[in-house]
Coordinates of C-alpha atoms in Angstrom, one line a residue:
Chain A
M6 CA -46.6 50.5 1.4
T7 CA -49.7 48.7 0.3
P8 CA -48.0 45.8 -1.5
L9 CA -45.9 45.1 1.4
I10 CA -48.9 44.8 3.8
I11 CA -50.5 42.5 1.3
I12 CA -47.5 40.3 1.2
I13 CA -47.4 40.4 5.0
V14 CA -51.1 39.4 5.3
L15 CA -50.5 36.7 2.7
V16 CA -47.6 35.4 4.5
I17 CA -49.6 35.2 7.8
I18 CA -52.5 33.4 6.0
L19 CA -50.1 31.0 4.1
I20 CA -48.0 29.7 7.1
P21 CA -50.9 28.1 8.9
V22 CA -52.3 26.6 5.7
L23 CA -48.8 25.1 5.0
L24 CA -48.5 23.8 8.4
Y25 CA -51.9 22.2 8.3
N26 CA -51.3 20.6 4.8
N27 CA -48.1 19.1 6.2
L28 CA -49.9 17.7 9.1
I29 CA -52.8 16.2 6.9
R30 CA -50.0 14.6 4.8
K31 CA -48.4 12.9 7.8
K32 CA -51.8 11.7 9.0
N33 CA -52.6 10.3 5.7
A34 CA -49.2 8.6 5.8
V35 CA -50.1 6.9 9.1
E36 CA -53.5 5.8 7.5
N37 CA -51.9 4.5 4.3
S38 CA -49.2 2.7 6.2
F39 CA -52.0 0.9 8.2
F40 CA -53.5 -0.1 4.9
S41 CA -50.3 -2.0 4.3
I42 CA -50.7 -3.9 7.6
D43 CA -54.1 -4.8 6.6
V44 CA -53.1 -6.3 3.4
M45 CA -50.4 -8.4 5.2
L46 CA -52.8 -9.4 7.9
K47 CA -55.3 -10.6 5.4
K48 CA -52.5 -12.7 3.7
R49 CA -51.8 -14.3 6.9
Y50 CA -55.4 -14.8 7.9
D51 CA -55.7 -16.7 4.5
L52 CA -53.0 -19.1 5.5
I53 CA -54.7 -20.0 8.9
P54 CA -57.4 -22.4 7.6
Q55 CA -54.6 -24.3 5.7
L56 CA -52.6 -24.5 8.7
V57 CA -55.5 -25.8 10.8
E58 CA -56.3 -28.3 8.1
A59 CA -52.8 -29.6 7.9
V60 CA -52.3 -30.0 11.7
K61 CA -55.5 -31.0 13.0
G62 CA -55.0 -34.7 12.2
Y63 CA -51.9 -34.8 14.3
M64 CA -52.4 -32.2 17.0
I65 CA -55.2 -34.0 19.0
H66 CA -54.4 -32.3 22.3
E67 CA -54.5 -28.8 20.8
R68 CA -57.9 -29.0 19.3
D69 CA -59.3 -26.1 21.5
L70 CA -56.4 -23.9 20.5
L71 CA -57.0 -24.6 16.9
S72 CA -60.8 -24.0 17.0
S73 CA -60.2 -20.7 18.8
L74 CA -57.8 -19.8 16.2
T75 CA -60.5 -20.5 13.5
A76 CA -63.0 -18.5 15.4
L77 CA -60.6 -15.5 15.9
R78 CA -59.9 -15.5 12.2
Q79 CA -63.4 -15.5 11.3
K80 CA -63.9 -12.5 13.5
A81 CA -60.8 -10.7 12.2
M82 CA -62.0 -11.2 8.6
E83 CA -65.2 -9.2 9.2
N84 CA -65.4 -6.1 7.2
N85 CA -65.4 -2.6 9.0
L86 CA -63.7 -3.5 12.1
P87 CA -62.3 -0.5 14.1
T88 CA -58.5 -0.3 14.1
N89 CA -58.2 -0.9 17.7
E90 CA -60.2 -4.1 17.4
K91 CA -58.0 -5.2 14.5
V92 CA -55.0 -4.7 16.7
R93 CA -56.5 -6.7 19.7
L94 CA -57.6 -9.6 17.5
D95 CA -54.1 -9.7 15.8
N96 CA -52.5 -9.8 19.1
Q97 CA -54.7 -12.8 20.2
V98 CA -54.1 -14.6 16.9
N99 CA -50.3 -14.1 17.5
N100 CA -50.6 -15.6 21.0
I101 CA -52.5 -18.7 19.9
L102 CA -50.2 -19.2 16.9
Q103 CA -47.1 -19.1 19.3
Q104 CA -48.5 -21.7 21.5
I105 CA -49.3 -23.9 18.5
V106 CA -45.8 -23.5 17.2
V107 CA -44.3 -24.3 20.6
N108 CA -46.2 -27.6 20.4
F109 CA -45.1 -28.5 16.9
E110 CA -42.0 -30.0 18.7
N111 CA -44.1 -32.7 20.2
Y112 CA -45.2 -34.0 16.7
P113 CA -42.3 -35.3 14.7
Q114 CA -44.6 -36.6 12.0
L115 CA -45.5 -33.0 11.2
K116 CA -42.0 -32.1 10.4
A117 CA -41.6 -34.8 8.0
S118 CA -44.5 -33.5 5.9
E119 CA -43.4 -31.7 3.0
N120 CA -46.9 -29.8 2.7
F121 CA -46.6 -28.7 6.4
L122 CA -43.0 -27.5 5.9
R123 CA -44.0 -25.5 2.9
L124 CA -47.0 -23.8 4.8
Q125 CA -44.9 -23.2 7.7
G126 CA -42.5 -21.3 5.2
A127 CA -45.4 -19.4 3.9
I128 CA -46.4 -18.3 7.5
N129 CA -42.8 -17.3 8.2
E130 CA -42.8 -15.2 5.2
A131 CA -46.2 -13.6 6.0
E132 CA -44.9 -12.9 9.7
E133 CA -41.8 -11.2 8.3
Q134 CA -43.8 -8.9 5.9
L135 CA -46.2 -8.2 8.7
A136 CA -43.3 -7.2 11.1
A137 CA -42.0 -4.9 8.3
S138 CA -45.4 -3.2 7.8
R139 CA -45.8 -2.7 11.6
R140 CA -42.4 -1.0 11.6
F141 CA -43.3 1.2 8.7
Y142 CA -46.5 2.1 10.5
N143 CA -44.7 3.0 13.8
A144 CA -42.3 5.2 11.7
A145 CA -45.1 7.0 10.1
V146 CA -46.9 7.5 13.6
N147 CA -43.5 8.7 15.0
D148 CA -43.3 11.3 12.1
Y149 CA -46.7 12.3 12.8
H150 CA -46.2 12.7 16.5
N151 CA -43.2 14.8 15.9
A152 CA -45.2 17.2 13.8
I153 CA -48.1 17.5 16.1
E154 CA -45.9 18.1 19.3
T155 CA -43.5 20.6 17.9
F156 CA -43.8 24.3 17.6
P157 CA -45.3 25.9 15.4
S158 CA -47.2 23.0 13.9
S159 CA -48.4 22.0 17.3
L160 CA -50.6 25.0 17.4
V161 CA -52.3 24.2 14.3
A162 CA -52.7 20.6 15.4
S163 CA -54.4 21.4 18.6
L164 CA -56.7 23.8 16.8
A165 CA -57.5 21.1 14.3
G166 CA -58.0 18.6 17.0
M167 CA -55.5 16.2 15.9
S168 CA -54.5 13.6 18.6
K169 CA -51.9 10.9 19.1
K170 CA -52.1 7.6 17.3
E171 CA -51.3 4.3 18.9
Y172 CA -48.1 2.4 18.3
F173 CA -47.8 -1.3 17.3
T174 CA -45.9 -3.2 19.8
I175 CA -43.1 -5.1 18.3
R176 CA -42.5 -8.5 19.7
E177 CA -38.9 -9.6 20.6
S178 CA -39.3 -12.4 18.2
E179 CA -40.1 -10.1 15.2
K180 CA -36.8 -8.3 15.8
G181 CA -34.9 -11.1 14.5
V182 CA -35.4 -14.1 12.2
P183 CA -38.8 -15.4 11.4
A184 CA -41.1 -15.9 14.2
L185 CA -41.7 -19.5 13.5
N186 CA -38.3 -21.1 13.5
I187 CA -38.0 -24.8 12.3
Chain B
M14 CA -6.7 -19.2 14.1
S15 CA -7.2 -22.5 12.3
L16 CA -7.6 -20.7 9.1
E17 CA -4.2 -19.2 9.6
K18 CA -2.6 -22.6 10.4
N19 CA -4.2 -24.0 7.3
F20 CA -2.7 -21.4 5.2
N21 CA 0.7 -21.8 6.7
T22 CA 0.7 -25.5 5.8
F23 CA -0.4 -24.8 2.5
Y24 CA 1.9 -22.1 1.9
E25 CA 4.9 -24.4 2.9
K26 CA 3.7 -27.2 0.8
E27 CA 2.4 -25.7 -2.3
L28 CA 3.3 -22.2 -2.7
Q29 CA 7.0 -21.9 -1.4
G30 CA 8.5 -24.0 -4.3
L31 CA 6.4 -22.2 -6.9
L32 CA 7.7 -18.8 -5.6
I33 CA 11.4 -19.6 -6.1
P34 CA 11.6 -19.0 -9.8
L35 CA 9.1 -16.2 -9.6
E36 CA 11.2 -14.4 -7.2
A37 CA 14.2 -14.7 -9.4
E38 CA 12.3 -13.2 -12.2
R39 CA 10.9 -10.4 -10.1
K40 CA 14.4 -9.5 -8.9
K41 CA 15.3 -9.2 -12.7
I42 CA 12.4 -7.1 -13.5
K43 CA 13.0 -5.0 -10.4
K44 CA 16.7 -4.1 -11.9
Y45 CA 14.9 -2.7 -15.1
G46 CA 12.7 -0.6 -13.0
A47 CA 15.4 0.6 -10.7
A48 CA 17.7 1.5 -13.5
G49 CA 15.1 3.3 -15.4
F50 CA 14.2 5.4 -12.5
V51 CA 17.7 6.1 -11.5
L52 CA 18.4 7.3 -15.1
L53 CA 15.3 9.4 -15.1
G54 CA 16.3 11.0 -11.8
T55 CA 19.9 11.7 -13.2
A56 CA 18.6 13.1 -16.4
V57 CA 16.3 15.5 -14.5
I58 CA 19.2 16.7 -12.2
L59 CA 21.3 17.2 -15.3
F60 CA 18.6 19.3 -16.9
I61 CA 18.4 21.6 -14.0
I62 CA 22.2 21.8 -13.7
S63 CA 22.6 22.5 -17.4
A64 CA 19.8 25.1 -17.5
A65 CA 21.7 27.0 -14.8
S66 CA 25.2 26.7 -16.2
H67 CA 23.9 27.0 -20.0
N68 CA 26.2 24.0 -20.9
K69 CA 25.0 22.5 -24.2
V70 CA 26.8 19.3 -23.9
S71 CA 25.2 18.4 -20.6
V72 CA 21.9 19.1 -22.3
V73 CA 22.5 16.4 -24.9
I74 CA 23.8 14.0 -22.3
A75 CA 20.6 14.6 -20.3
F76 CA 18.5 13.9 -23.3
V77 CA 20.3 10.5 -24.2
L78 CA 19.9 9.7 -20.5
L79 CA 16.2 10.5 -20.6
L80 CA 15.7 8.4 -23.8
A81 CA 17.5 5.4 -22.2
A82 CA 15.2 5.9 -18.9
F83 CA 12.3 5.8 -21.2
V84 CA 13.3 2.7 -23.1
L85 CA 14.0 1.0 -19.8
L86 CA 10.8 1.9 -18.3
I87 CA 8.9 0.7 -21.3
I88 CA 10.6 -2.7 -21.0
F89 CA 10.0 -2.6 -17.3
G90 CA 6.1 -1.9 -17.8
N91 CA 5.8 -4.7 -20.3
K92 CA 7.7 -7.2 -18.1
K93 CA 5.8 -6.2 -15.1
K94 CA 2.5 -6.9 -16.9
S95 CA 3.5 -10.4 -18.1
F96 CA 4.9 -11.2 -14.7
A97 CA 1.8 -10.3 -13.0
A98 CA -0.4 -12.2 -15.5
G99 CA 1.9 -15.3 -14.9
F100 CA 1.8 -14.8 -11.2
K101 CA -2.0 -14.6 -11.1
E102 CA -2.3 -17.9 -13.2
S103 CA 0.0 -19.8 -11.0
V104 CA 0.0 -18.5 -7.5
V105 CA -3.4 -16.6 -7.0
R106 CA -5.3 -19.4 -8.9
K107 CA -3.7 -21.9 -6.6
I108 CA -4.7 -19.9 -3.5
I109 CA -8.3 -19.7 -4.8
R110 CA -8.6 -23.2 -5.5
F111 CA -7.1 -24.0 -2.1
I112 CA -10.0 -21.8 -0.5
D113 CA -12.6 -23.5 -2.6
P114 CA -12.0 -25.7 -5.5
S115 CA -15.4 -24.7 -7.0
L116 CA -14.6 -21.1 -7.3
Q117 CA -14.1 -19.8 -11.0
Y118 CA -11.3 -17.3 -11.2
S119 CA -10.8 -15.2 -14.5
P120 CA -8.0 -12.7 -14.0
G121 CA -8.8 -10.7 -17.0
L122 CA -12.7 -10.5 -16.6
K123 CA -14.6 -8.0 -14.3
I124 CA -18.1 -7.3 -13.2
S125 CA -20.0 -6.0 -16.2
K126 CA -20.8 -2.4 -16.6
A127 CA -24.4 -3.2 -16.9
D128 CA -24.3 -4.9 -13.4
Y129 CA -22.5 -2.1 -12.0
L130 CA -25.0 0.4 -13.3
N131 CA -28.0 -1.8 -12.3
S132 CA -26.8 -1.8 -8.7
G133 CA -27.7 1.9 -8.6
L134 CA -24.8 2.4 -6.1
F135 CA -23.1 4.9 -8.4
V136 CA -25.4 7.2 -10.2
E137 CA -23.2 8.6 -12.9
Q138 CA -22.2 6.8 -16.1
P139 CA -18.4 6.4 -16.0
D140 CA -16.2 7.7 -18.8
R141 CA -13.7 5.0 -18.1
Y142 CA -14.6 1.4 -16.8
S143 CA -11.8 -1.0 -15.9
G144 CA -11.4 -3.9 -13.6
D145 CA -9.9 -7.5 -13.4
D146 CA -9.8 -10.4 -11.1
Y147 CA -13.3 -11.7 -11.4
I148 CA -14.2 -14.6 -9.2
E149 CA -17.7 -16.3 -9.0
G150 CA -18.9 -19.4 -7.0
T151 CA -21.5 -20.7 -4.8
H152 CA -21.2 -20.6 -1.0
E153 CA -23.6 -23.2 0.2
K154 CA -26.9 -22.0 -1.5
T155 CA -25.7 -18.5 -2.4
F156 CA -24.4 -17.6 -5.9
F157 CA -21.9 -14.8 -5.7
C158 CA -19.4 -13.0 -7.8
F159 CA -17.1 -10.1 -7.4
S160 CA -14.1 -8.4 -9.0
E161 CA -12.0 -5.3 -8.6
L162 CA -13.3 -2.4 -10.4
H163 CA -12.2 1.1 -11.2
T164 CA -14.6 3.6 -12.7
E165 CA -13.6 7.1 -13.6
R166 CA -14.9 10.4 -14.9
K167 CA -13.4 12.7 -17.3
V168 CA -12.8 16.2 -16.0
S169 CA -12.0 18.9 -18.5
S170 CA -11.0 22.3 -17.2
G171 CA -9.8 24.6 -20.1
K172 CA -7.6 22.7 -22.3
S173 CA -6.4 20.1 -19.9
T174 CA -8.3 17.0 -18.9
H175 CA -7.8 14.7 -16.1
W176 CA -9.4 11.5 -14.6
E177 CA -11.2 11.4 -11.3
T178 CA -12.1 8.1 -9.6
I179 CA -15.7 7.5 -9.0
F180 CA -15.2 4.1 -7.4
R181 CA -12.2 1.9 -6.8
G182 CA -12.5 -1.3 -4.9
L183 CA -14.2 -4.6 -4.6
F184 CA -17.6 -4.9 -6.2
F185 CA -19.7 -7.8 -4.9
I186 CA -23.1 -9.2 -6.1
A187 CA -24.8 -12.0 -4.5
D188 CA -28.2 -13.7 -4.9
F189 CA -30.3 -12.3 -1.9
N190 CA -32.1 -14.8 0.5
K191 CA -35.5 -13.0 0.2
N192 CA -37.7 -12.2 -2.7
F193 CA -38.3 -8.5 -3.5
S194 CA -39.5 -6.6 -6.4
G195 CA -38.5 -3.0 -5.6
R196 CA -35.3 -1.1 -5.2
T197 CA -33.5 -0.3 -1.9
Y198 CA -30.3 1.6 -1.4
V199 CA -28.3 1.6 1.7
W200 CA -25.7 4.4 0.7
S201 CA -22.9 5.0 3.2
E202 CA -23.0 8.5 4.8
R203 CA -19.3 8.9 3.7
N204 CA -20.4 8.3 0.2
P205 CA -19.5 11.6 -1.6
Q206 CA -22.3 11.1 -4.2
I207 CA -24.8 11.8 -1.6
N208 CA -25.4 15.5 -1.9
F209 CA -28.3 17.6 -2.2
L210 CA -28.8 16.9 -5.8
T211 CA -28.9 13.0 -5.3
K212 CA -31.5 13.6 -2.5
L213 CA -33.5 15.8 -4.8
F214 CA -33.4 13.3 -7.8
S215 CA -34.0 10.4 -5.5
S216 CA -37.6 11.6 -4.7
F217 CA -38.5 13.3 -8.0
A218 CA -36.7 11.3 -11.0
W219 CA -36.2 8.1 -9.5
N220 CA -39.4 7.6 -7.5
L221 CA -37.6 6.8 -4.2
E222 CA -38.5 7.7 -0.8
K223 CA -36.1 8.2 2.2
V224 CA -36.6 5.3 4.7
K225 CA -36.2 6.2 8.4
L226 CA -35.1 3.5 10.5
E227 CA -35.1 2.7 14.1
S228 CA -31.5 1.8 14.8
V229 CA -29.8 5.0 15.7
E230 CA -26.3 3.4 14.9
F231 CA -27.5 2.4 11.5
E232 CA -28.9 5.9 10.8
K233 CA -25.5 7.4 11.9
R234 CA -23.6 5.5 9.1
F235 CA -26.2 4.9 6.3
I236 CA -28.8 6.8 4.3
V237 CA -31.6 4.5 3.0
Y238 CA -33.8 5.2 0.0
S239 CA -36.3 2.7 -1.5
S240 CA -39.1 2.5 -3.9
D241 CA -41.1 0.7 -1.2
Q242 CA -41.1 1.6 2.5
V243 CA -42.5 -1.8 3.6
E244 CA -40.3 -3.7 1.4
A245 CA -37.1 -1.9 2.7
R246 CA -38.1 -2.9 6.2
Y247 CA -38.7 -6.4 5.1
I248 CA -35.0 -6.5 3.8
L249 CA -33.6 -4.4 6.5
T250 CA -34.9 -6.2 9.7
P251 CA -33.4 -5.0 12.9
S252 CA -31.1 -7.8 13.1
F253 CA -29.9 -7.5 9.7
M254 CA -29.3 -3.7 10.1
E255 CA -27.0 -4.9 13.2
R256 CA -25.2 -7.2 10.7
I257 CA -24.8 -4.4 8.1
V258 CA -23.2 -2.2 10.7
R259 CA -20.7 -5.0 11.6
L260 CA -20.0 -5.5 7.9
Q261 CA -19.2 -1.8 7.6
Q262 CA -16.8 -2.0 10.6
M263 CA -15.1 -4.9 9.0
M264 CA -14.9 -3.5 5.4
G265 CA -14.5 0.2 5.9
E266 CA -16.6 3.3 6.3
G267 CA -17.3 3.8 2.5
T268 CA -19.1 0.4 2.2
S269 CA -22.5 0.7 0.6
L270 CA -25.1 -1.7 -0.3
S271 CA -28.2 -2.0 -2.6
F272 CA -30.9 -4.5 -3.1
V273 CA -32.1 -4.5 -6.7
N274 CA -33.5 -7.3 -9.0
T275 CA -33.3 -9.9 -6.0
N276 CA -29.5 -9.3 -5.9
I277 CA -27.5 -7.8 -3.1
H278 CA -24.7 -5.5 -4.2
V279 CA -21.9 -4.5 -2.0
A280 CA -19.3 -1.8 -2.9
V281 CA -16.2 -1.6 -0.8
P282 CA -13.7 1.0 -1.6
I283 CA -10.1 -0.1 -1.5
R284 CA -7.3 1.9 -2.7
D285 CA -4.8 -0.8 -3.4
E286 CA -5.2 -3.5 -6.1
L287 CA -6.0 -6.7 -4.4
F288 CA -4.3 -9.5 -6.4
E289 CA -1.4 -7.5 -8.0
P290 CA 2.2 -9.0 -7.2
A291 CA 4.7 -6.7 -5.8
I292 CA 7.7 -5.8 -7.8
F293 CA 9.9 -3.9 -5.4
S294 CA 9.3 -6.1 -2.3
A295 CA 9.1 -9.8 -2.0
N296 CA 6.0 -11.7 -2.6
D297 CA 6.4 -13.5 0.5
H298 CA 4.2 -15.3 3.2
N299 CA 2.7 -12.0 4.5
R300 CA 1.8 -10.7 1.1
L301 CA 0.3 -14.0 0.0
G302 CA -1.5 -14.2 3.3
D303 CA -3.1 -10.9 2.5
F304 CA -4.4 -12.3 -0.8
Y305 CA -5.9 -15.4 1.0
N306 CA -7.5 -12.8 3.6
S307 CA -9.0 -10.8 0.9
I308 CA -10.7 -13.7 -0.6
N309 CA -11.9 -15.2 2.7
I310 CA -13.3 -11.8 3.7
V311 CA -16.0 -12.4 0.9
F312 CA -16.9 -15.6 2.7
D313 CA -17.0 -13.8 6.0
M314 CA -19.5 -11.2 4.3
I315 CA -21.8 -13.8 3.1
D316 CA -21.6 -15.5 6.6
E317 CA -22.1 -12.2 8.2
L318 CA -25.1 -11.2 6.3
K319 CA -26.4 -14.7 6.8
L320 CA -27.2 -14.9 2.9
N321 CA -27.4 -18.6 3.4
Q322 CA -30.3 -18.5 5.7
R323 CA -33.0 -19.1 3.0
L324 CA -36.8 -18.3 3.5
W325 CA -38.8 -21.3 2.4
N326 CA -40.0 -19.7 -0.8
K327 CA -36.7 -19.0 -2.2
E328 CA -34.4 -21.9 -2.6

């Protein structure tokens, strides 16, 4: 009789522990996937000064846009920014980049520059990788949400105070070919 | 439509004349085959009758007929083989040259076993590896090659052994338009290899993770494993997933893909041999049209997957 009671007690203790460990693994997966976005963001931010350098001689009317892009980049490169701030800055950078890209059309000389085209290719590539990282992050968040919202792990999650995470919004343009089409 | 029209003119101009002597030869070979099978059938019937009536004379006659059938069928087999070789050299080669003169056609070659195994689409080592009709070329910027393959495993049960097919069909390899360093497998849900053991091995032995993707339609048809979650999504963008679904609709439900060593591999299970000439029916316009469509479908595949849309860092 006693061994049976021991087994039952062990199982009762073990189940919440296993559930908790599973939740922690999923939470860590979300954090790890955010790390991959961070790497890609940095890769893109590294390209911005080169882009500004390459176009500033041509794009006279967009000087304000270019200087705000540089300023935003500097802010984004600061260490220890909270996640929400990073996402907000990324969205702003995206917006300005889009506006600059639209205006490329007005400068045929730019399109003739080999250097500029190579740079534009590198940015396209960084954008694609960034889109992939964002989707990976969203998949990890989705997995985590499923775990904290479904019974019985939802009980452990509420006891441990685990809350929902934010999704990245994926722009329409990221669903297809590179954002910066030539 | 215009493709069909092109082929019709080409058929009338170039192939029809070529087919006249080949058709005469085919009819001759057909006679050997038909006579062999008739004799074989008669011998079998005679054996049954003589077993029932205990007639020794008819057993001897049945043996003679069987021997004759055997000889005729061996001759038929040899003639069929050399006919097929000649047919491929003249007719199939001409069709391929018509589609694209830069294509290299080697009827006797096949995709190498190393490439087949590297693709990771089929996990077990085949005991028998055969194939033919290797074609390679460049479509715009994309280098590609494909051939027919037939891979089998030996199954021994007690004293008897038999062969089971692992894969039979078209195996296609092309240079992929993006750089990547990991391995990503897009296995068809219908792939019989995808079982509990494969899933277990994928995570432990092969260091792969299951990739859950957003497209419901895609998830219904494929199961994706990759060594890199981000890279898998870099390759499988939402629009690329849509194209893969369309490709599978076009090529059949067993179609699987893999992305390894900067190449894309596509395995399309097909039961029939693609470029073998018929012996018991005419190699007419319809049959040759099928050959023509089979090769063109590879170009459709490249276009459908937009492999020609290069990113800037990969020329």
